[in-house]
Coordinates of C-alpha atoms in Angstrom, one line a residue:
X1 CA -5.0 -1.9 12.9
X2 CA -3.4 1.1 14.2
X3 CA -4.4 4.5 12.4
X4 CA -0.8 6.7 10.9
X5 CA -2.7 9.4 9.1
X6 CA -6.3 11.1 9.3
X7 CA -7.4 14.0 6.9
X8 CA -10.5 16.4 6.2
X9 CA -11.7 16.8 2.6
X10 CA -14.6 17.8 1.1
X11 CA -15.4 15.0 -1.7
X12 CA -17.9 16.7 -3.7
X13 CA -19.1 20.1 -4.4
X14 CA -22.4 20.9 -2.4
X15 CA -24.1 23.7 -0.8
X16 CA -23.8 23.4 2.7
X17 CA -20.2 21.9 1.9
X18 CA -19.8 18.8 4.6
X19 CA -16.5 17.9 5.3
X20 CA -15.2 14.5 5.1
X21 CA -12.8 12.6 7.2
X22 CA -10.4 10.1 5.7
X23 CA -9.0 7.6 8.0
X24 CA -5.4 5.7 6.7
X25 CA -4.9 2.4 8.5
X26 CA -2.7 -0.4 7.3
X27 CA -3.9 -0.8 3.4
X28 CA -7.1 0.5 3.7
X29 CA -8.7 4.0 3.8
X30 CA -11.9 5.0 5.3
X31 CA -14.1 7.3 4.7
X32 CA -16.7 8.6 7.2
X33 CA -19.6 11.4 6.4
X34 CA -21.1 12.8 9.4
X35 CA -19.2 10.8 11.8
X36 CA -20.4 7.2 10.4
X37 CA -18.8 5.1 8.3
X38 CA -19.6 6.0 4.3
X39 CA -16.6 4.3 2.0
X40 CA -13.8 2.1 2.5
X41 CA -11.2 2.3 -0.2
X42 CA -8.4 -0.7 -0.2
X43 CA -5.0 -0.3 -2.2
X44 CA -4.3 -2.9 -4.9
X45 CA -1.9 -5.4 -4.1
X46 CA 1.7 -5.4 -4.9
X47 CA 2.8 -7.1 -7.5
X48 CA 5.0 -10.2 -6.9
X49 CA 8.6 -10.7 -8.3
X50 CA 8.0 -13.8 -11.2
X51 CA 11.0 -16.1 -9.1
X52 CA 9.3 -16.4 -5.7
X53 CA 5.6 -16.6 -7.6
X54 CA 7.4 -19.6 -9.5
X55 CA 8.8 -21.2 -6.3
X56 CA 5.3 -21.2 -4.3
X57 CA 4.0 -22.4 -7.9
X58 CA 6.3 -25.3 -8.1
X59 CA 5.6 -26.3 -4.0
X60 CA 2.0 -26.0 -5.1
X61 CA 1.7 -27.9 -6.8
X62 CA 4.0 -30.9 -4.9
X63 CA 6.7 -30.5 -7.7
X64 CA 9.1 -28.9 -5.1
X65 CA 9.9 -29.9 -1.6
X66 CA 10.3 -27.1 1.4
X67 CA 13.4 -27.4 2.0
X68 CA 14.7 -26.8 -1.3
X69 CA 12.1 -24.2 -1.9
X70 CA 13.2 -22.7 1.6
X71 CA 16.7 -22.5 0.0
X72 CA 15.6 -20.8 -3.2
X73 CA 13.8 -18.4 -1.4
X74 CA 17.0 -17.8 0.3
X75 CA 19.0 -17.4 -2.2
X76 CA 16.6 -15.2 -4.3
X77 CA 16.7 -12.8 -0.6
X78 CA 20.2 -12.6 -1.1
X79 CA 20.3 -11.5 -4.6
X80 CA 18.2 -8.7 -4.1
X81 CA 14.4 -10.2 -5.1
X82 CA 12.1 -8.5 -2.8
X83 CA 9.9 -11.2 -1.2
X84 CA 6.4 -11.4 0.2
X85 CA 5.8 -11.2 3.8
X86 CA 5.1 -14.9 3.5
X87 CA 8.4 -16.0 2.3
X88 CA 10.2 -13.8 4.4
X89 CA 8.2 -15.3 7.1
X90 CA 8.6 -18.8 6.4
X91 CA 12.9 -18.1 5.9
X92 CA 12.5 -16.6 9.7
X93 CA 11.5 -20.4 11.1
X94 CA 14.6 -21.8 11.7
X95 CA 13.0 -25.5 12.5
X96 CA 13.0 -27.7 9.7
X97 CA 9.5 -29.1 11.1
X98 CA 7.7 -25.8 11.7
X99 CA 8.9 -24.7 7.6
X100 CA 7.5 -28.2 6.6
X101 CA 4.5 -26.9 8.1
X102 CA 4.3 -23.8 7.3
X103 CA 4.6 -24.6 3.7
X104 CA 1.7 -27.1 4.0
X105 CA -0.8 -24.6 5.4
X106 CA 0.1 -22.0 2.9
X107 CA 0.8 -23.7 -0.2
X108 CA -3.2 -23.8 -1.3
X109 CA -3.3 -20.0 -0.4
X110 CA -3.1 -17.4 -3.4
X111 CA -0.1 -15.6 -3.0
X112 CA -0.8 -12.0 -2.5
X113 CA 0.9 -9.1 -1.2
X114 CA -0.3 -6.1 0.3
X115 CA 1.3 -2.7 0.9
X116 CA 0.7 -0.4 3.9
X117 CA -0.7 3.5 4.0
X118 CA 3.0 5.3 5.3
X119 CA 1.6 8.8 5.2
X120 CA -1.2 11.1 3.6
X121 CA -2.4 13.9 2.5
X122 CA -4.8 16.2 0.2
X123 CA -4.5 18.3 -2.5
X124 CA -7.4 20.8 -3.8
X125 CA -8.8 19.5 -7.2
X126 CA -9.3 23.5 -9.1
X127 CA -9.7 25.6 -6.4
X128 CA -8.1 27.3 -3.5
X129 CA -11.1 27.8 -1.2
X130 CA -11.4 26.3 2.4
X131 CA -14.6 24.0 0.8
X132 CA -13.1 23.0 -2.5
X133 CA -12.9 19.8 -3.7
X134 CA -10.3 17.9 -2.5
X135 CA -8.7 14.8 -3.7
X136 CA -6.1 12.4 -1.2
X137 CA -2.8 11.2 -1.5
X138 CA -1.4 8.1 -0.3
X139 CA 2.3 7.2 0.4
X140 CA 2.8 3.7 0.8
X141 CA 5.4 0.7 2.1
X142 CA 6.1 -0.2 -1.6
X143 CA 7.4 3.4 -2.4
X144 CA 4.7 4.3 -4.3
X145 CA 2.5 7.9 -4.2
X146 CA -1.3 7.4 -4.9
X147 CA -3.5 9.9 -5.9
X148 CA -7.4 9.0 -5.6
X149 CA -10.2 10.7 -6.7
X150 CA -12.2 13.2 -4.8
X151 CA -14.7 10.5 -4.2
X152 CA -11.9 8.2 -3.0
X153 CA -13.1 4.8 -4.7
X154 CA -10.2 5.0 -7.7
X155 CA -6.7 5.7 -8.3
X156 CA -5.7 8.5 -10.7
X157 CA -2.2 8.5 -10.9
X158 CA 0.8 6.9 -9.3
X159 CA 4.0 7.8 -8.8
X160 CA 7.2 5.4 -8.4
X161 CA 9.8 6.5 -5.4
X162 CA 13.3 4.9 -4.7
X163 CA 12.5 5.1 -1.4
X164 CA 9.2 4.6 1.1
X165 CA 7.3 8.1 1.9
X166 CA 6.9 8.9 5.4
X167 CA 5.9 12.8 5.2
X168 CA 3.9 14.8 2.4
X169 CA 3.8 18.0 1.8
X170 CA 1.7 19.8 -1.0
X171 CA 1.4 22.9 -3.0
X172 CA -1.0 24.0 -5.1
X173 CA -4.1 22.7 -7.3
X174 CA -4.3 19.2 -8.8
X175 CA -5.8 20.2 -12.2
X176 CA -3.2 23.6 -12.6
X177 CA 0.0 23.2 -11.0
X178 CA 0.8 21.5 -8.1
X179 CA 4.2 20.5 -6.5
X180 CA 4.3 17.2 -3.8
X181 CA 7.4 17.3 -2.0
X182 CA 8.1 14.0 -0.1
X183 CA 10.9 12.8 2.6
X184 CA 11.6 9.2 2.6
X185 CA 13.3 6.6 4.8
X186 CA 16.7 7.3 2.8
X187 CA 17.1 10.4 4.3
X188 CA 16.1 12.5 1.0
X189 CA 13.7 14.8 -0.1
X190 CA 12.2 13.9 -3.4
X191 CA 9.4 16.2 -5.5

């Protein structure tokens, strides 16, 4: 996967202070110390709206045939259900006998959906020194903010857009008061 944002941090408090680099690629973050590969930090997966999760359910489990599961898929597209990547994949095959198939090789498979790394950025934790530590912040497909720790393996907070992110920008210290201001793909600013 293609990089869309890399950062420096420091992670941890230590005398010589050695700067981190924080790599942002599809749903995944890594981490390298001295230019090798130290942590790799993967965002949870979204949830999944409780109609489409009953739908692959029910074709799981052979109490639902494709094509009607192709139409309530459909239908639950057009009444405003976000769906997975899988169903919205499977409602792109327009042949009857490449959806029976699809369905067949996917029906065993847990459905799971994952979110993409938009944009980040870092915030100091108390400090405002050039070697303080530092904690990242994700923007992500399923318009959510993530704030990790400064060791990066854990989220601390989260914060719900109405829109995706596509650009931070921050102010201030984490732990006194800080101020993220974020421009979306509606064409507004939030903070």
């Amino acid at each position: 996967d293609i990089p869309v944002a890399v950062e420096c941090f420091y992670h941890e408090a230590a005398s010589p202070a050695v700067p981190s680099m924080a790599v942002a690629s599809a749903n995944q973050v890594y981490i390298y110390r001295y230019l090798r590969p130290y942590l790799k930090f993967s965002l949870p997966p979204v949830p999944i709206e409780a109609a489409e999760a009953e739908i692959w359910e029910a074709v799981a489990q052979d109490g639902m045939d494709y094509s009607h599961a192709v139409q309530r898929l459909g239908d639950a597209r057009q009444d405003g259900i976000p769906l997975s990547s899988r169903s919205v994949e499977l409602l792109a095959l327009e042949d009857s006998d490449q959806q029976r198939e699809f369905v067949e090789q996917n029906k065993s498979v847990p459905l799971v959906q994952h979110t993409s790394i938009t944009c980040m950025s870092v915030i100091k934790q108390q400090m405002d020194e050039p070697s303080a530590v530092s904690m990242l912040i994700l923007g992500t497909e399923s318009k959510n903010i993530y704030f990790l720790d400064p060791s990066g393996t854990r989220i601390v907070q989260k914060v719900d857009l109405d829109s995706e992110p596509i650009f931070l920008s921050v102010v201030g210290l984490y732990s006194v008061e800080y101020r993220v201001t974020v421009a979306c793909r509606d064409a507004k600013i939030y903070t």
